[in-house]
Amino acid sequence: MSEPVFHRYETREALAEALASGVAAVLAGAIATEGTARLAVSGGSTPKLFFEKLAATEIDWHAVTITLVDERWVPESHTRSNAAMLRDHLLTGPAAAAQFVPLYEPSEIPEEVFDRLNDRFHRIGHGFDAAILGMGTDGHTASWFPHAPGLTESLDPQTENSVAIVHPNDGYEARATLTFPMIIDARFLALHIEGEDKLRSFEAAKAEGPVEAMPVRAVLRADRDPPFAVFWAP
Ligand SMILES: O=C(O)[C@H](O)[C@@H](O)[C@H](O)[C@H](O)COP(=O)(O)O
């Protein structure tokens, strides 16, 4: 296990600025060397300020593919859609020129369109230039929810699937999530968390215990070079 590099900021604004400039530099570097760049981001509420700062950076967004590490199984018209949140906060300004690949297909039952989603993400491939994870206070990241049906398939380091369907025990909709192999070898892998509660959860995740209880442990315990980075502000 490689110790994560912990970046602590006085304010959420300072964190958002630092993370946005770091991700923009990684994407610009990939474009310079390979002509294109791939970014995978999380949904939820935490990343909004970071997204707004990143969206305003002047890189060649036409060469960037952006996707989600996970999606609630709802259409973009739904208030809980991560894709809708990205359109409002990230796919705006200069970043509106990026290509967005959704992790949702119109279907009541996600399993019915699994093959189509899996093929889509198999074509994108793993090894993102940058992947930004969030975390819940329960220690979930992406949609790898504790003890949830679909979690084992999501975390299997040998799986050839790029996507998994998870049914969290939180009473909300099903989720589509990228699998562990799709995320863990990102060149720049960061966990973006804010607030004291999530800091306590992160500390608890660093302790001994089953991955199924706090799935972010799968990332924490991976042997990465470079190690993943944690960006935290109170
Ligand atoms: O779909 C989602 O909700 C996210 O992808 C999820 O993994 C998120 O990162 C955590 O749940 C934290 O969410 P908040 O930022 O809202 O606390």
PDB file of C-alpha atoms and ligand atoms in Angstrom:
ATOM      1  CA  MET A   1       0.000   0.000   0.000  1.00  0.00           C
ATOM      2  CA  SER A   2       1.440   3.401  -0.972  1.00  0.00           C
ATOM      3  CA  GLU A   3       0.649   6.229   1.496  1.00  0.00           C
ATOM      4  CA  PRO A   4      -1.565   8.874  -0.155  1.00  0.00           C
ATOM      5  CA  VAL A   5      -0.218  12.418  -0.451  1.00  0.00           C
ATOM      6  CA  PHE A   6      -2.497  14.543   1.769  1.00  0.00           C
ATOM      7  CA  HIS A   7      -3.114  18.145   0.648  1.00  0.00           C
ATOM      8  CA  ARG A   8      -4.831  20.245   3.330  1.00  0.00           C
ATOM      9  CA  TYR A   9      -6.301  23.659   2.471  1.00  0.00           C
ATOM     10  CA  GLU A  10      -7.534  26.466   4.708  1.00  0.00           C
ATOM     11  CA  THR A  11     -10.621  27.020   2.551  1.00  0.00           C
ATOM     12  CA  ARG A  12     -12.735  25.140  -0.001  1.00  0.00           C
ATOM     13  CA  GLU A  13     -12.013  27.963  -2.440  1.00  0.00           C
ATOM     14  CA  ALA A  14      -8.255  27.406  -2.138  1.00  0.00           C
ATOM     15  CA  LEU A  15      -8.756  23.650  -2.579  1.00  0.00           C
ATOM     16  CA  ALA A  16     -10.902  24.148  -5.681  1.00  0.00           C
ATOM     17  CA  GLU A  17      -8.297  26.460  -7.233  1.00  0.00           C
ATOM     18  CA  ALA A  18      -5.412  24.082  -6.506  1.00  0.00           C
ATOM     19  CA  LEU A  19      -7.240  20.967  -7.709  1.00  0.00           C
ATOM     20  CA  ALA A  20      -8.510  22.713 -10.850  1.00  0.00           C
ATOM     21  CA  SER A  21      -5.047  23.959 -11.807  1.00  0.00           C
ATOM     22  CA  GLY A  22      -3.534  20.550 -11.074  1.00  0.00           C
ATOM     23  CA  VAL A  23      -6.084  18.711 -13.218  1.00  0.00           C
ATOM     24  CA  ALA A  24      -5.808  21.308 -16.008  1.00  0.00           C
ATOM     25  CA  ALA A  25      -2.028  20.830 -16.047  1.00  0.00           C
ATOM     26  CA  VAL A  26      -2.394  17.033 -16.247  1.00  0.00           C
ATOM     27  CA  LEU A  27      -4.900  17.313 -19.113  1.00  0.00           C
ATOM     28  CA  ALA A  28      -2.763  19.869 -20.975  1.00  0.00           C
ATOM     29  CA  GLY A  29       0.240  17.573 -20.583  1.00  0.00           C
ATOM     30  CA  ALA A  30      -1.672  14.616 -22.017  1.00  0.00           C
ATOM     31  CA  ILE A  31      -2.884  16.710 -24.953  1.00  0.00           C
ATOM     32  CA  ALA A  32       0.674  17.907 -25.620  1.00  0.00           C
ATOM     33  CA  THR A  33       2.082  14.383 -25.635  1.00  0.00           C
ATOM     34  CA  GLU A  34      -0.804  12.304 -26.986  1.00  0.00           C
ATOM     35  CA  GLY A  35      -3.122  14.773 -28.654  1.00  0.00           C
ATOM     36  CA  THR A  36      -6.051  13.881 -26.412  1.00  0.00           C
ATOM     37  CA  ALA A  37      -6.901  13.622 -22.699  1.00  0.00           C
ATOM     38  CA  ARG A  38      -9.441  11.651 -20.656  1.00  0.00           C
ATOM     39  CA  LEU A  39     -10.958  12.806 -17.360  1.00  0.00           C
ATOM     40  CA  ALA A  40     -13.308  10.890 -15.047  1.00  0.00           C
ATOM     41  CA  VAL A  41     -15.061  12.793 -12.283  1.00  0.00           C
ATOM     42  CA  SER A  42     -17.520  12.144  -9.487  1.00  0.00           C
ATOM     43  CA  GLY A  43     -20.932  13.628  -8.965  1.00  0.00           C
ATOM     44  CA  GLY A  44     -22.572  14.680  -5.730  1.00  0.00           C
ATOM     45  CA  SER A  45     -22.307  18.180  -4.260  1.00  0.00           C
ATOM     46  CA  THR A  46     -18.660  18.517  -3.234  1.00  0.00           C
ATOM     47  CA  PRO A  47     -17.066  19.010  -6.672  1.00  0.00           C
ATOM     48  CA  LYS A  48     -19.189  21.961  -7.875  1.00  0.00           C
ATOM     49  CA  LEU A  49     -16.727  24.752  -7.009  1.00  0.00           C
ATOM     50  CA  PHE A  50     -13.791  22.696  -8.310  1.00  0.00           C
ATOM     51  CA  PHE A  51     -15.723  22.089 -11.560  1.00  0.00           C
ATOM     52  CA  GLU A  52     -16.422  25.801 -12.015  1.00  0.00           C
ATOM     53  CA  LYS A  53     -12.722  26.656 -11.605  1.00  0.00           C
ATOM     54  CA  LEU A  54     -11.663  23.822 -13.942  1.00  0.00           C
ATOM     55  CA  ALA A  55     -14.243  24.756 -16.588  1.00  0.00           C
ATOM     56  CA  ALA A  56     -12.760  28.250 -16.824  1.00  0.00           C
ATOM     57  CA  THR A  57      -9.196  27.077 -17.510  1.00  0.00           C
ATOM     58  CA  GLU A  58      -7.929  27.768 -21.019  1.00  0.00           C
ATOM     59  CA  ILE A  59      -6.779  24.359 -22.237  1.00  0.00           C
ATOM     60  CA  ASP A  60      -7.676  22.703 -25.550  1.00  0.00           C
ATOM     61  CA  TRP A  61     -10.977  21.280 -24.318  1.00  0.00           C
ATOM     62  CA  HIS A  62     -11.832  20.038 -27.834  1.00  0.00           C
ATOM     63  CA  ALA A  63      -9.244  17.304 -27.210  1.00  0.00           C
ATOM     64  CA  VAL A  64     -10.697  16.263 -23.843  1.00  0.00           C
ATOM     65  CA  THR A  65     -13.161  13.430 -23.139  1.00  0.00           C
ATOM     66  CA  ILE A  66     -14.990  13.773 -19.828  1.00  0.00           C
ATOM     67  CA  THR A  67     -17.036  11.070 -18.142  1.00  0.00           C
ATOM     68  CA  LEU A  68     -18.394  10.133 -14.717  1.00  0.00           C
ATOM     69  CA  VAL A  69     -17.046   7.538 -12.307  1.00  0.00           C
ATOM     70  CA  ASP A  70     -20.645   6.836 -11.378  1.00  0.00           C
ATOM     71  CA  GLU A  71     -24.193   7.890 -12.111  1.00  0.00           C
ATOM     72  CA  ARG A  72     -27.497   7.668 -10.377  1.00  0.00           C
ATOM     73  CA  TRP A  73     -29.882   5.667 -12.568  1.00  0.00           C
ATOM     74  CA  VAL A  74     -32.043   8.641 -13.537  1.00  0.00           C
ATOM     75  CA  PRO A  75     -32.379  10.679 -16.760  1.00  0.00           C
ATOM     76  CA  GLU A  76     -30.609  14.046 -17.055  1.00  0.00           C
ATOM     77  CA  SER A  77     -33.965  15.729 -16.457  1.00  0.00           C
ATOM     78  CA  HIS A  78     -33.954  14.389 -12.882  1.00  0.00           C
ATOM     79  CA  THR A  79     -32.612  16.585 -10.058  1.00  0.00           C
ATOM     80  CA  ARG A  80     -30.332  13.751  -8.860  1.00  0.00           C
ATOM     81  CA  SER A  81     -28.580  13.294 -12.221  1.00  0.00           C
ATOM     82  CA  ASN A  82     -24.792  13.675 -12.037  1.00  0.00           C
ATOM     83  CA  ALA A  83     -24.715  14.361 -15.777  1.00  0.00           C
ATOM     84  CA  ALA A  84     -27.054  17.308 -15.256  1.00  0.00           C
ATOM     85  CA  MET A  85     -24.811  18.625 -12.482  1.00  0.00           C
ATOM     86  CA  LEU A  86     -21.808  18.377 -14.799  1.00  0.00           C
ATOM     87  CA  ARG A  87     -23.637  20.268 -17.540  1.00  0.00           C
ATOM     88  CA  ASP A  88     -24.372  23.072 -15.060  1.00  0.00           C
ATOM     89  CA  HIS A  89     -20.925  23.303 -13.438  1.00  0.00           C
ATOM     90  CA  LEU A  90     -18.259  21.691 -15.644  1.00  0.00           C
ATOM     91  CA  LEU A  91     -19.409  21.538 -19.268  1.00  0.00           C
ATOM     92  CA  THR A  92     -19.661  25.309 -19.410  1.00  0.00           C
ATOM     93  CA  GLY A  93     -17.454  28.154 -20.660  1.00  0.00           C
ATOM     94  CA  PRO A  94     -14.259  26.864 -22.332  1.00  0.00           C
ATOM     95  CA  ALA A  95     -14.934  23.324 -21.064  1.00  0.00           C
ATOM     96  CA  ALA A  96     -18.237  23.181 -22.978  1.00  0.00           C
ATOM     97  CA  ALA A  97     -16.077  22.147 -25.961  1.00  0.00           C
ATOM     98  CA  ALA A  98     -15.130  18.864 -24.255  1.00  0.00           C
ATOM     99  CA  GLN A  99     -16.776  15.605 -25.298  1.00  0.00           C
ATOM    100  CA  PHE A 100     -18.990  14.219 -22.508  1.00  0.00           C
ATOM    101  CA  VAL A 101     -19.693  10.478 -22.346  1.00  0.00           C
ATOM    102  CA  PRO A 102     -22.714   9.681 -20.161  1.00  0.00           C
ATOM    103  CA  LEU A 103     -22.887   6.689 -17.827  1.00  0.00           C
ATOM    104  CA  TYR A 104     -26.640   6.294 -18.321  1.00  0.00           C
ATOM    105  CA  GLU A 105     -28.937   4.896 -21.003  1.00  0.00           C
ATOM    106  CA  PRO A 106     -32.713   5.450 -21.073  1.00  0.00           C
ATOM    107  CA  SER A 107     -34.046   2.254 -19.527  1.00  0.00           C
ATOM    108  CA  GLU A 108     -36.049   1.492 -16.393  1.00  0.00           C
ATOM    109  CA  ILE A 109     -33.751  -1.401 -15.552  1.00  0.00           C
ATOM    110  CA  PRO A 110     -30.011  -0.722 -15.836  1.00  0.00           C
ATOM    111  CA  GLU A 111     -29.159  -4.399 -16.294  1.00  0.00           C
ATOM    112  CA  GLU A 112     -31.096  -4.344 -19.584  1.00  0.00           C
ATOM    113  CA  VAL A 113     -28.608  -1.872 -21.114  1.00  0.00           C
ATOM    114  CA  PHE A 114     -25.514  -3.127 -19.293  1.00  0.00           C
ATOM    115  CA  ASP A 115     -23.833  -4.509 -22.428  1.00  0.00           C
ATOM    116  CA  ARG A 116     -24.275  -1.219 -24.290  1.00  0.00           C
ATOM    117  CA  LEU A 117     -22.784   0.779 -21.381  1.00  0.00           C
ATOM    118  CA  ASN A 118     -19.999  -1.716 -20.838  1.00  0.00           C
ATOM    119  CA  ASP A 119     -19.032  -1.640 -24.538  1.00  0.00           C
ATOM    120  CA  ARG A 120     -19.045   2.174 -24.488  1.00  0.00           C
ATOM    121  CA  PHE A 121     -16.635   2.320 -21.576  1.00  0.00           C
ATOM    122  CA  HIS A 122     -14.570  -0.575 -22.811  1.00  0.00           C
ATOM    123  CA  ARG A 123     -13.907   1.585 -25.893  1.00  0.00           C
ATOM    124  CA  ILE A 124     -12.869   4.556 -23.727  1.00  0.00           C
ATOM    125  CA  GLY A 125     -10.514   2.233 -21.858  1.00  0.00           C
ATOM    126  CA  HIS A 126      -8.830   2.494 -18.465  1.00  0.00           C
ATOM    127  CA  GLY A 127      -5.789   4.581 -17.647  1.00  0.00           C
ATOM    128  CA  PHE A 128      -7.554   7.948 -17.391  1.00  0.00           C
ATOM    129  CA  ASP A 129      -5.220  10.934 -17.357  1.00  0.00           C
ATOM    130  CA  ALA A 130      -7.098  12.174 -14.298  1.00  0.00           C
ATOM    131  CA  ALA A 131      -9.778  10.598 -12.099  1.00  0.00           C
ATOM    132  CA  ILE A 132     -11.331  12.522  -9.220  1.00  0.00           C
ATOM    133  CA  LEU A 133     -13.173  10.548  -6.546  1.00  0.00           C
ATOM    134  CA  GLY A 134     -15.522  11.757  -3.861  1.00  0.00           C
ATOM    135  CA  MET A 135     -16.411   9.885  -0.694  1.00  0.00           C
ATOM    136  CA  GLY A 136     -19.438   9.486   1.511  1.00  0.00           C
ATOM    137  CA  THR A 137     -19.148   9.438   5.311  1.00  0.00           C
ATOM    138  CA  ASP A 138     -19.956   5.717   5.034  1.00  0.00           C
ATOM    139  CA  GLY A 139     -16.701   5.237   3.150  1.00  0.00           C
ATOM    140  CA  HIS A 140     -18.237   4.692  -0.291  1.00  0.00           C
ATOM    141  CA  THR A 141     -16.487   6.117  -3.318  1.00  0.00           C
ATOM    142  CA  ALA A 142     -17.768   6.122  -6.876  1.00  0.00           C
ATOM    143  CA  SER A 143     -20.875   3.991  -6.370  1.00  0.00           C
ATOM    144  CA  TRP A 144     -19.053   1.336  -4.438  1.00  0.00           C
ATOM    145  CA  PHE A 145     -21.480   1.309  -1.529  1.00  0.00           C
ATOM    146  CA  PRO A 146     -20.821  -0.764   1.617  1.00  0.00           C
ATOM    147  CA  HIS A 147     -22.182  -4.332   1.400  1.00  0.00           C
ATOM    148  CA  ALA A 148     -24.328  -3.364  -1.610  1.00  0.00           C
ATOM    149  CA  PRO A 149     -25.418  -5.872  -4.282  1.00  0.00           C
ATOM    150  CA  GLY A 150     -22.969  -5.292  -7.143  1.00  0.00           C
ATOM    151  CA  LEU A 151     -20.092  -4.143  -4.925  1.00  0.00           C
ATOM    152  CA  THR A 152     -18.069  -7.365  -5.312  1.00  0.00           C
ATOM    153  CA  GLU A 153     -18.282  -7.163  -9.100  1.00  0.00           C
ATOM    154  CA  SER A 154     -17.256  -3.460  -8.941  1.00  0.00           C
ATOM    155  CA  LEU A 155     -14.144  -4.108  -6.852  1.00  0.00           C
ATOM    156  CA  ASP A 156     -12.867  -7.263  -8.556  1.00  0.00           C
ATOM    157  CA  PRO A 157      -9.344  -6.319  -9.738  1.00  0.00           C
ATOM    158  CA  GLN A 158      -9.543  -9.105 -12.330  1.00  0.00           C
ATOM    159  CA  THR A 159     -12.865  -8.102 -13.846  1.00  0.00           C
ATOM    160  CA  GLU A 160     -12.861  -7.404 -17.574  1.00  0.00           C
ATOM    161  CA  ASN A 161     -15.995  -5.317 -17.147  1.00  0.00           C
ATOM    162  CA  SER A 162     -15.581  -1.565 -17.315  1.00  0.00           C
ATOM    163  CA  VAL A 163     -18.935  -0.862 -15.665  1.00  0.00           C
ATOM    164  CA  ALA A 164     -20.993  -2.419 -12.862  1.00  0.00           C
ATOM    165  CA  ILE A 165     -24.554  -1.916 -11.653  1.00  0.00           C
ATOM    166  CA  VAL A 166     -24.894  -1.378  -7.919  1.00  0.00           C
ATOM    167  CA  HIS A 167     -28.051  -1.332  -5.817  1.00  0.00           C
ATOM    168  CA  PRO A 168     -27.197   0.721  -2.727  1.00  0.00           C
ATOM    169  CA  ASN A 169     -29.011   0.001   0.517  1.00  0.00           C
ATOM    170  CA  ASP A 170     -29.809   3.700   0.891  1.00  0.00           C
ATOM    171  CA  GLY A 171     -33.294   3.519  -0.576  1.00  0.00           C
ATOM    172  CA  TYR A 172     -32.300   5.573  -3.588  1.00  0.00           C
ATOM    173  CA  GLU A 173     -32.097   4.573  -7.242  1.00  0.00           C
ATOM    174  CA  ALA A 174     -29.704   2.012  -8.687  1.00  0.00           C
ATOM    175  CA  ARG A 175     -26.271   3.210  -9.777  1.00  0.00           C
ATOM    176  CA  ALA A 176     -23.965   2.604 -12.699  1.00  0.00           C
ATOM    177  CA  THR A 177     -20.319   2.800 -11.690  1.00  0.00           C
ATOM    178  CA  LEU A 178     -16.913   2.332 -13.246  1.00  0.00           C
ATOM    179  CA  THR A 179     -15.137  -0.712 -11.919  1.00  0.00           C
ATOM    180  CA  PHE A 180     -11.951  -0.746  -9.847  1.00  0.00           C
ATOM    181  CA  PRO A 181      -9.627  -1.532 -12.808  1.00  0.00           C
ATOM    182  CA  MET A 182     -11.095   1.409 -14.749  1.00  0.00           C
ATOM    183  CA  ILE A 183     -10.176   3.876 -12.004  1.00  0.00           C
ATOM    184  CA  ILE A 184      -7.149   2.630 -10.105  1.00  0.00           C
ATOM    185  CA  ASP A 185      -4.509   3.181 -12.818  1.00  0.00           C
ATOM    186  CA  ALA A 186      -5.403   6.806 -13.561  1.00  0.00           C
ATOM    187  CA  ARG A 187      -2.204   8.803 -13.958  1.00  0.00           C
ATOM    188  CA  PHE A 188      -3.502  11.436 -11.537  1.00  0.00           C
ATOM    189  CA  LEU A 189      -5.902   9.921  -9.001  1.00  0.00           C
ATOM    190  CA  ALA A 190      -7.337  12.212  -6.332  1.00  0.00           C
ATOM    191  CA  LEU A 191      -9.860  11.865  -3.517  1.00  0.00           C
ATOM    192  CA  HIS A 192     -11.669  15.168  -2.948  1.00  0.00           C
ATOM    193  CA  ILE A 193     -13.306  15.411   0.465  1.00  0.00           C
ATOM    194  CA  GLU A 194     -14.453  18.318   2.589  1.00  0.00           C
ATOM    195  CA  GLY A 195     -15.535  18.752   6.195  1.00  0.00           C
ATOM    196  CA  GLU A 196     -14.664  17.193   9.549  1.00  0.00           C
ATOM    197  CA  ASP A 197     -17.088  14.277   9.202  1.00  0.00           C
ATOM    198  CA  LYS A 198     -15.464  13.051   6.004  1.00  0.00           C
ATOM    199  CA  LEU A 199     -11.998  13.528   7.491  1.00  0.00           C
ATOM    200  CA  ARG A 200     -13.015  11.246  10.373  1.00  0.00           C
ATOM    201  CA  SER A 201     -14.390   8.723   7.905  1.00  0.00           C
ATOM    202  CA  PHE A 202     -11.178   8.867   5.899  1.00  0.00           C
ATOM    203  CA  GLU A 203      -9.158   8.217   9.059  1.00  0.00           C
ATOM    204  CA  ALA A 204     -11.459   5.278   9.888  1.00  0.00           C
ATOM    205  CA  ALA A 205     -10.980   3.912   6.365  1.00  0.00           C
ATOM    206  CA  LYS A 206      -7.201   3.969   6.873  1.00  0.00           C
ATOM    207  CA  ALA A 207      -7.606   1.631   9.843  1.00  0.00           C
ATOM    208  CA  GLU A 208      -7.869  -2.149   9.643  1.00  0.00           C
ATOM    209  CA  GLY A 209     -11.194  -3.496   8.472  1.00  0.00           C
ATOM    210  CA  PRO A 210     -13.000  -5.141   5.571  1.00  0.00           C
ATOM    211  CA  VAL A 211     -13.101  -3.349   2.231  1.00  0.00           C
ATOM    212  CA  GLU A 212     -16.802  -4.218   1.961  1.00  0.00           C
ATOM    213  CA  ALA A 213     -17.500  -2.086   5.025  1.00  0.00           C
ATOM    214  CA  MET A 214     -15.673   0.985   3.662  1.00  0.00           C
ATOM    215  CA  PRO A 215     -15.034   0.444  -0.059  1.00  0.00           C
ATOM    216  CA  VAL A 216     -12.742   3.483  -0.370  1.00  0.00           C
ATOM    217  CA  ARG A 217     -10.238   1.085   1.281  1.00  0.00           C
ATOM    218  CA  ALA A 218      -9.832  -0.582  -2.118  1.00  0.00           C
ATOM    219  CA  VAL A 219      -8.202   2.647  -3.351  1.00  0.00           C
ATOM    220  CA  LEU A 220      -6.328   3.266  -0.105  1.00  0.00           C
ATOM    221  CA  ARG A 221      -4.791  -0.219  -0.160  1.00  0.00           C
ATOM    222  CA  ALA A 222      -3.837  -0.237  -3.827  1.00  0.00           C
ATOM    223  CA  ASP A 223      -0.137  -0.101  -4.525  1.00  0.00           C
ATOM    224  CA  ARG A 224       0.114   2.917  -6.803  1.00  0.00           C
ATOM    225  CA  ASP A 225       3.060   4.797  -8.218  1.00  0.00           C
ATOM    226  CA  PRO A 226       2.542   7.694  -7.975  1.00  0.00           C
ATOM    227  CA  PRO A 227       0.346   7.314  -4.890  1.00  0.00           C
ATOM    228  CA  PHE A 228      -3.109   8.858  -5.007  1.00  0.00           C
ATOM    229  CA  ALA A 229      -3.649  12.339  -3.603  1.00  0.00           C
ATOM    230  CA  VAL A 230      -6.183  13.497  -1.021  1.00  0.00           C
ATOM    231  CA  PHE A 231      -7.492  17.040  -1.258  1.00  0.00           C
ATOM    232  CA  TRP A 232      -9.207  18.175   1.957  1.00  0.00           C
ATOM    233  CA  ALA A 233     -10.549  21.412   3.371  1.00  0.00           C
ATOM    234  CA  PRO A 234     -12.676  21.952   6.490  1.00  0.00           C
TER     235      PRO A 234
HETATM  236  O1  LIG B   1     -23.098  10.004  -7.300  1.00  0.00           O
HETATM  237  C1  LIG B   1     -22.518  10.423  -6.302  1.00  0.00           C
HETATM  238  O2  LIG B   1     -23.088  10.826  -5.264  1.00  0.00           O
HETATM  239  C2  LIG B   1     -21.017  10.497  -6.280  1.00  0.00           C
HETATM  240  O3  LIG B   1     -20.375  10.119  -7.351  1.00  0.00           O
HETATM  241  C3  LIG B   1     -20.545   9.918  -4.994  1.00  0.00           C
HETATM  242  O4  LIG B   1     -19.605   8.924  -5.018  1.00  0.00           O
HETATM  243  C4  LIG B   1     -20.057  11.113  -4.217  1.00  0.00           C
HETATM  244  O5  LIG B   1     -18.720  11.397  -4.573  1.00  0.00           O
HETATM  245  C5  LIG B   1     -20.192  10.882  -2.746  1.00  0.00           C
HETATM  246  O6  LIG B   1     -21.489  10.364  -2.501  1.00  0.00           O
HETATM  247  C6  LIG B   1     -20.018  12.206  -2.016  1.00  0.00           C
HETATM  248  O7  LIG B   1     -21.116  13.026  -2.377  1.00  0.00           O
HETATM  249  P1  LIG B   1     -21.187  14.544  -1.847  1.00  0.00           P
HETATM  250  O8  LIG B   1     -20.097  15.273  -2.566  1.00  0.00           O
HETATM  251  O9  LIG B   1     -22.556  15.006  -2.243  1.00  0.00           O
HETATM  252  O10 LIG B   1     -20.955  14.487  -0.362  1.00  0.00           O
END
